[in-house]
Amino acid sequence: MSKTMQKKACLVLANGLVFEGTGFGAEGCVTGESVFTTGMVGYLETLTDPSYYGQIVCQTFPLIGNYGVIEKDFESERIHVRGYIVRSFCEKPSNFRCGGDLNSLLKKQNIIGLCGIDTRALTKVLRESGVMNGMIISGDTPEAVEKFKALEDPAKKAELLKQIADYTIVDAVNRVTGSASKIEESADIVFKESAEYRFVPVKADGTKINNQTEAMRDGKGKKVVLWDFGAKENIRRELLKRGLEVTTVSAASSAEDILNLNPDGIMLSNGPGDPKENSFIISEIKKLIQKKIPIFGICLGHQLLALASGADTEKLKYGHRGPNQPVKFLKTGRVYISTQNHGYAVKNDSLPEGAELSFINTNDSTCEGISYKNFPAFSVQFHPEACGGPLDTSFLFDDFVKLINRH
């Protein structure tokens, strides 16, 4: 980092540990839930993924920002992380699609960044102790100066640590819903741009469908409602690339609102926070289940569908975040590499009658997918629409189209 950009900064964890480094992006103080993600690429998608709302994200890969800022790769209209931590960021990115640098993006959107710390050491702390609240202090703003001084006084530091520990993520879904729909594009544009970079639909056998007519044939004429709990834009793209007509509705929508749109299928999106906090949505999903409309849930949508069906969820010690998470498809025994971003999971032993585990995480055996027998629905904890990330499980969108056509 150039000397003109250097500014004093640190991360203070709720347990009292302090990681000193250098600030970039905006200045000031921010408190959030400290988590880590293992992606080597996809930092733009991470920053703009609404599921990271309320969290300070640490990238385990040491160099971030080398291909710059590419707005077409955003998963929503803005950054949702509370703060951003990297070992080193690239000041002068190089890529033919590059439209700016990471430091300028964070500064423009008032996101505080921290670099130059031992991110490996921080990750080990979070793995051993579990997800922990933290505060980034950066620069020489009055608030930052006050917090730096507080760290030097034992009594004031104790007060600061209590303030950090008391932080909670609340009303997360309602704060991020609708942020992806503002960058929506038509199906033709989506497929054309996807084909240009070989990001076309992938079948279960791993082959790609490069022909737009063939890819969209089975989904043509079918309408899907995307219930947006903090949706990543690529969920909508994957649906469009298969010919489905997609109508996005906000998290505040009721079952009646959705039914009035006369959908052939319902997509429950990803999103942030504790799934149990969304009691209204869970009650509305129960009503939709009774209508026997095909449902596909991803991440938070997977958890909400499980809760509506009578299952239970729990918070994981440090969650699963990154594009290298192995999941086993129990029907075939095949292991797929998946992208994930979640801190909660459905309890395996809580599934009600008529619900079966379809995928498990091969690292810790937690629930990664559920198939429902009493109504036409299935869900997965991971992200089959991953971008950037492995395309191994994108065939699940084809399975959704098949489910719709069968009903």
XYZ file of C-alpha atoms in Angstrom:
407
model
C 0.000 0.000 0.000
C 1.299 3.449 -0.869
C 2.334 5.638 2.077
C -0.305 8.232 1.230
C -3.054 5.627 1.707
C -1.814 4.203 5.021
C -3.942 4.840 8.080
C -3.958 3.299 11.537
C -6.564 0.562 11.945
C -7.324 -2.544 13.985
C -9.881 -5.260 14.659
C -11.019 -5.684 18.263
C -12.695 -9.013 19.013
C -15.221 -9.449 21.808
C -12.758 -11.684 23.670
C -10.259 -8.805 23.909
C -7.867 -9.824 21.134
C -6.660 -6.938 18.972
C -5.302 -7.325 15.424
C -3.441 -4.210 14.316
C -3.132 -3.363 10.647
C -3.811 -0.645 8.110
C -7.125 0.799 7.035
C -8.474 1.176 3.511
C -11.826 2.173 2.133
C -13.848 4.344 4.515
C -12.748 5.544 7.964
C -14.495 5.298 11.322
C -15.758 2.451 13.493
C -18.071 -0.444 12.732
C -19.265 -3.424 14.782
C -20.387 -6.721 13.301
C -20.290 -10.495 13.495
C -16.771 -11.606 12.487
C -16.707 -14.490 10.006
C -14.271 -15.884 7.427
C -14.682 -17.102 3.864
C -12.248 -19.262 1.909
C -12.801 -18.094 -1.672
C -9.772 -17.453 -3.894
C -11.980 -15.505 -6.315
C -15.450 -14.003 -6.153
C -14.731 -11.176 -3.732
C -17.148 -8.884 -5.583
C -19.925 -11.441 -5.221
C -19.069 -11.801 -1.537
C -19.196 -8.066 -0.912
C -22.561 -7.680 -2.665
C -24.201 -10.868 -1.345
C -27.094 -9.779 0.935
C -26.531 -12.906 3.061
C -23.474 -11.179 4.576
C -25.593 -8.397 6.066
C -24.379 -7.520 9.571
C -21.072 -9.362 9.235
C -17.412 -8.353 9.162
C -15.950 -10.675 6.535
C -12.360 -11.901 6.545
C -10.958 -13.343 3.306
C -8.556 -16.235 3.984
C -6.951 -15.945 0.525
C -4.061 -13.477 0.965
C -4.416 -11.251 -2.144
C -7.779 -9.674 -2.896
C -8.745 -7.125 -5.557
C -6.344 -8.155 -8.327
C -9.027 -8.086 -11.050
C -10.591 -4.901 -9.760
C -14.242 -3.924 -9.683
C -16.640 -5.335 -12.291
C -20.201 -4.143 -11.688
C -21.667 -6.855 -13.936
C -20.493 -9.387 -11.359
C -22.376 -7.783 -8.464
C -25.014 -9.972 -6.817
C -27.033 -6.919 -5.769
C -26.909 -3.167 -6.179
C -24.634 -2.470 -3.212
C -22.207 -3.890 -0.652
C -23.838 -5.600 2.331
C -20.906 -6.583 4.561
C -20.419 -4.432 7.677
C -16.647 -4.442 7.318
C -14.010 -6.138 5.184
C -10.692 -7.735 6.193
C -7.924 -8.898 3.845
C -4.253 -9.761 4.203
C -3.356 -7.598 1.214
C -5.395 -5.782 -1.430
C -4.298 -4.884 -4.935
C -4.049 -1.144 -5.552
C -3.554 -1.466 -9.317
C -5.814 -4.225 -10.621
C -5.554 -5.629 -14.144
C -8.443 -7.181 -16.068
C -10.075 -6.416 -19.404
C -13.424 -6.011 -17.608
C -12.031 -3.912 -14.751
C -13.900 -0.693 -14.021
C -12.198 0.453 -10.827
C -10.311 -0.618 -7.717
C -11.441 -2.143 -4.446
C -10.287 0.710 -2.227
C -12.340 3.252 -4.187
C -15.423 1.006 -4.150
C -15.333 0.580 -0.379
C -14.758 4.292 0.135
C -17.638 5.192 -2.194
C -20.044 2.909 -0.336
C -18.743 3.881 3.114
C -17.433 0.416 3.993
C -14.458 0.210 6.349
C -11.653 -2.113 5.282
C -8.719 -3.523 7.243
C -5.577 -5.019 5.698
C -2.110 -6.071 6.783
C -3.216 -8.324 9.661
C -2.494 -12.047 9.982
C -5.763 -13.319 8.494
C -4.644 -16.907 9.045
C -4.320 -16.264 12.800
C -7.737 -14.569 12.875
C -9.309 -17.509 11.029
C -7.823 -19.960 13.541
C -9.317 -17.932 16.396
C -12.773 -17.991 14.790
C -12.519 -21.725 14.055
C -11.526 -22.539 17.634
C -13.748 -20.067 19.485
C -16.600 -19.829 16.976
C -18.194 -16.815 15.305
C -17.445 -13.751 17.397
C -18.449 -10.107 17.330
C -15.762 -7.592 16.493
C -15.156 -3.910 15.790
C -12.969 -2.362 13.118
C -11.466 0.998 14.088
C -9.832 2.916 11.274
C -8.413 6.367 10.569
C -8.419 9.582 12.571
C -12.108 10.455 12.781
C -13.218 11.670 16.245
C -14.963 8.363 16.925
C -11.933 6.319 15.847
C -9.549 8.414 17.966
C -11.818 7.948 20.977
C -11.911 4.151 20.484
C -8.120 3.921 20.065
C -7.704 5.759 23.376
C -10.222 3.450 25.051
C -8.052 0.460 24.172
C -5.245 1.939 26.300
C -7.409 2.205 29.425
C -8.405 -1.166 31.018
C -11.732 0.132 32.344
C -12.719 1.810 29.089
C -11.573 -1.223 27.089
C -13.873 -3.419 29.204
C -16.785 -1.110 28.370
C -15.863 -1.250 24.681
C -15.724 -5.059 24.714
C -19.186 -5.193 26.298
C -20.488 -2.862 23.583
C -18.995 -5.166 20.947
C -20.377 -8.326 22.578
C -23.887 -6.832 22.774
C -24.152 -6.360 19.000
C -26.838 -8.510 17.364
C -28.114 -8.834 13.808
C -31.839 -8.074 13.793
C -34.524 -7.655 11.124
C -31.930 -8.697 8.549
C -34.235 -9.972 5.801
C -36.399 -6.856 5.707
C -33.286 -4.669 5.440
C -31.935 -6.392 2.316
C -34.977 -7.612 0.381
C -35.282 -6.106 -3.097
C -31.642 -5.075 -3.436
C -30.938 -7.543 -6.262
C -34.079 -6.854 -8.287
C -32.828 -3.346 -9.055
C -30.171 -4.769 -11.395
C -32.409 -7.238 -13.240
C -31.974 -7.814 -16.983
C -34.015 -9.655 -19.628
C -33.603 -13.374 -20.352
C -32.025 -12.789 -23.771
C -29.372 -10.451 -22.377
C -28.688 -12.794 -19.458
C -28.139 -15.805 -21.734
C -26.038 -13.874 -24.248
C -23.688 -12.539 -21.577
C -23.538 -15.913 -19.825
C -22.662 -17.697 -23.072
C -19.893 -15.187 -23.736
C -18.109 -16.339 -20.574
C -19.155 -20.019 -20.791
C -21.481 -19.644 -17.809
C -24.341 -21.471 -19.524
C -26.616 -24.137 -17.968
C -24.799 -27.303 -16.904
C -26.575 -30.671 -16.993
C -26.244 -33.388 -14.349
C -23.633 -35.188 -16.453
C -21.465 -32.058 -16.515
C -22.079 -31.063 -20.130
C -22.993 -27.466 -20.977
C -25.961 -26.290 -23.035
C -24.708 -23.499 -25.281
C -27.812 -23.265 -27.446
C -30.334 -20.795 -26.025
C -33.391 -22.463 -27.603
C -32.440 -25.859 -26.229
C -31.614 -24.482 -22.777
C -34.937 -22.635 -22.503
C -37.194 -25.235 -24.136
C -38.542 -27.015 -21.034
C -39.108 -23.851 -19.003
C -40.882 -21.796 -21.668
C -44.338 -20.628 -20.670
C -43.836 -21.356 -16.984
C -43.942 -18.607 -14.369
C -41.853 -18.673 -11.197
C -42.195 -16.298 -8.263
C -38.822 -15.511 -6.685
C -39.517 -14.719 -3.041
C -36.679 -12.355 -2.212
C -35.261 -12.697 1.317
C -31.990 -11.133 0.190
C -31.650 -12.890 -3.148
C -28.438 -13.113 -5.113
C -29.045 -11.914 -8.646
C -27.597 -15.110 -10.081
C -30.532 -17.154 -8.790
C -32.763 -15.166 -11.104
C -30.256 -15.523 -13.961
C -30.219 -19.313 -13.622
C -34.016 -19.419 -13.756
C -34.131 -17.134 -16.802
C -31.494 -19.165 -18.642
C -33.876 -22.113 -18.465
C -36.748 -20.224 -20.081
C -38.759 -19.528 -16.955
C -40.594 -16.238 -16.541
C -39.482 -14.775 -13.199
C -41.456 -12.363 -11.037
C -39.634 -11.122 -7.932
C -41.608 -10.263 -4.799
C -40.370 -8.770 -1.529
C -39.997 -10.587 1.771
C -43.075 -8.754 3.072
C -45.316 -10.463 0.500
C -48.016 -12.788 1.776
C -49.020 -16.207 0.498
C -52.131 -14.547 -0.965
C -49.971 -12.022 -2.841
C -47.944 -14.842 -4.350
C -50.955 -16.995 -5.231
C -52.585 -14.044 -6.970
C -49.678 -14.123 -9.437
C -50.733 -17.665 -10.403
C -47.201 -19.132 -10.328
C -46.209 -22.555 -11.655
C -43.370 -22.661 -9.121
C -41.984 -20.733 -6.162
C -38.304 -20.022 -5.526
C -37.318 -19.325 -1.911
C -34.108 -17.304 -1.975
C -31.046 -17.034 0.205
C -30.779 -14.305 2.802
C -29.157 -13.210 6.078
C -29.762 -13.724 9.770
C -31.428 -16.248 12.060
C -34.150 -18.126 10.138
C -36.356 -18.387 13.234
C -36.639 -14.597 13.339
C -38.871 -14.702 10.240
C -42.085 -15.927 11.849
C -44.356 -14.171 9.341
C -42.609 -15.729 6.335
C -42.651 -19.174 7.935
C -46.408 -18.934 8.539
C -46.986 -17.867 4.910
C -44.859 -20.742 3.570
C -47.101 -23.139 5.520
C -50.061 -21.823 3.519
C -48.218 -22.290 0.218
C -47.268 -25.867 1.122
C -50.964 -26.721 1.344
C -51.477 -25.534 -2.256
C -49.019 -28.172 -3.582
C -47.202 -25.667 -5.796
C -43.628 -26.790 -6.649
C -41.104 -25.099 -4.365
C -37.302 -24.863 -4.534
C -35.424 -23.345 -1.587
C -31.796 -22.209 -1.386
C -29.824 -21.398 1.789
C -32.135 -19.310 4.024
C -35.040 -20.433 1.821
C -34.043 -24.031 2.583
C -34.094 -23.309 6.331
C -37.422 -21.461 6.223
C -39.076 -24.272 4.269
C -37.787 -26.776 6.825
C -39.095 -24.691 9.736
C -42.486 -24.352 8.034
C -42.564 -28.147 7.673
C -41.899 -28.761 11.358
C -38.112 -29.162 11.442
C -35.716 -27.192 13.642
C -32.559 -25.143 13.012
C -29.417 -24.403 15.015
C -26.505 -21.970 14.852
C -23.206 -23.508 13.755
C -19.945 -22.856 15.587
C -18.353 -20.926 12.729
C -20.576 -21.727 9.729
C -19.693 -22.715 6.187
C -18.455 -19.949 3.903
C -16.508 -20.429 0.690
C -16.577 -22.188 -2.702
C -14.867 -25.408 -1.605
C -17.462 -27.111 0.602
C -17.945 -30.856 -0.169
C -21.496 -32.219 -0.105
C -22.644 -35.785 -0.700
C -25.772 -36.560 -2.721
C -27.173 -39.473 -0.708
C -29.176 -40.895 -3.604
C -26.053 -41.637 -5.672
C -23.197 -41.323 -3.173
C -21.528 -38.757 -5.413
C -19.679 -35.866 -3.761
C -19.976 -32.380 -5.253
C -17.957 -29.276 -4.444
C -20.286 -26.429 -3.531
C -20.274 -22.754 -2.624
C -21.796 -21.915 0.749
C -22.476 -18.956 2.990
C -24.435 -19.707 6.118
C -24.157 -19.719 9.888
C -27.274 -21.795 10.626
C -28.286 -25.327 9.647
C -31.341 -27.575 9.785
C -31.015 -30.231 12.493
C -30.755 -33.649 10.857
C -32.776 -35.426 13.539
C -35.600 -32.889 13.468
C -36.968 -33.650 9.993
C -40.696 -34.448 10.063
C -42.339 -37.419 8.391
C -42.259 -37.022 4.627
C -38.990 -35.073 4.629
C -35.741 -36.841 3.757
C -32.108 -35.781 3.798
C -30.868 -35.509 0.218
C -27.409 -33.951 0.767
C -25.029 -33.889 3.735
C -21.821 -31.971 4.344
C -18.972 -34.479 4.242
C -16.916 -32.445 6.731
C -19.399 -32.377 9.604
C -22.446 -34.374 8.320
C -24.797 -31.404 8.701
C -27.923 -31.152 6.558
C -27.240 -29.787 3.065
C -30.473 -30.726 1.330
C -34.009 -32.001 1.888
C -36.541 -33.695 -0.399
C -40.214 -33.546 0.516
C -42.587 -36.424 -0.268
C -45.936 -34.996 0.899
C -45.769 -31.960 -1.374
C -43.671 -31.066 -4.468
C -40.614 -29.375 -3.002
C -36.910 -29.711 -2.387
C -34.218 -27.465 -0.980
C -30.461 -27.183 -0.532
C -28.290 -25.367 1.970
C -25.535 -24.609 -0.555
C -25.624 -22.346 -3.626
C -26.138 -24.188 -6.954
C -26.152 -20.779 -8.687
C -22.632 -20.046 -7.376
C -20.821 -17.238 -9.159
C -17.880 -17.306 -8.808
C -17.681 -20.893 -7.755
C -18.142 -24.474 -8.961
C -20.968 -25.214 -11.397
C -21.302 -28.849 -10.289
C -24.806 -28.583 -8.831
C -26.480 -26.114 -11.187
C -28.454 -29.080 -12.591
C -30.743 -28.590 -9.587
C -32.385 -25.740 -11.493
C -33.201 -28.261 -14.237
C -34.679 -30.525 -11.558
C -36.884 -27.599 -10.513
C -38.091 -27.181 -14.098
C -38.882 -30.928 -14.242
C -40.772 -30.688 -10.955
C -42.846 -27.819 -12.321
C -43.635 -29.689 -15.537
C -44.706 -32.793 -13.611
C -47.278 -30.747 -11.711
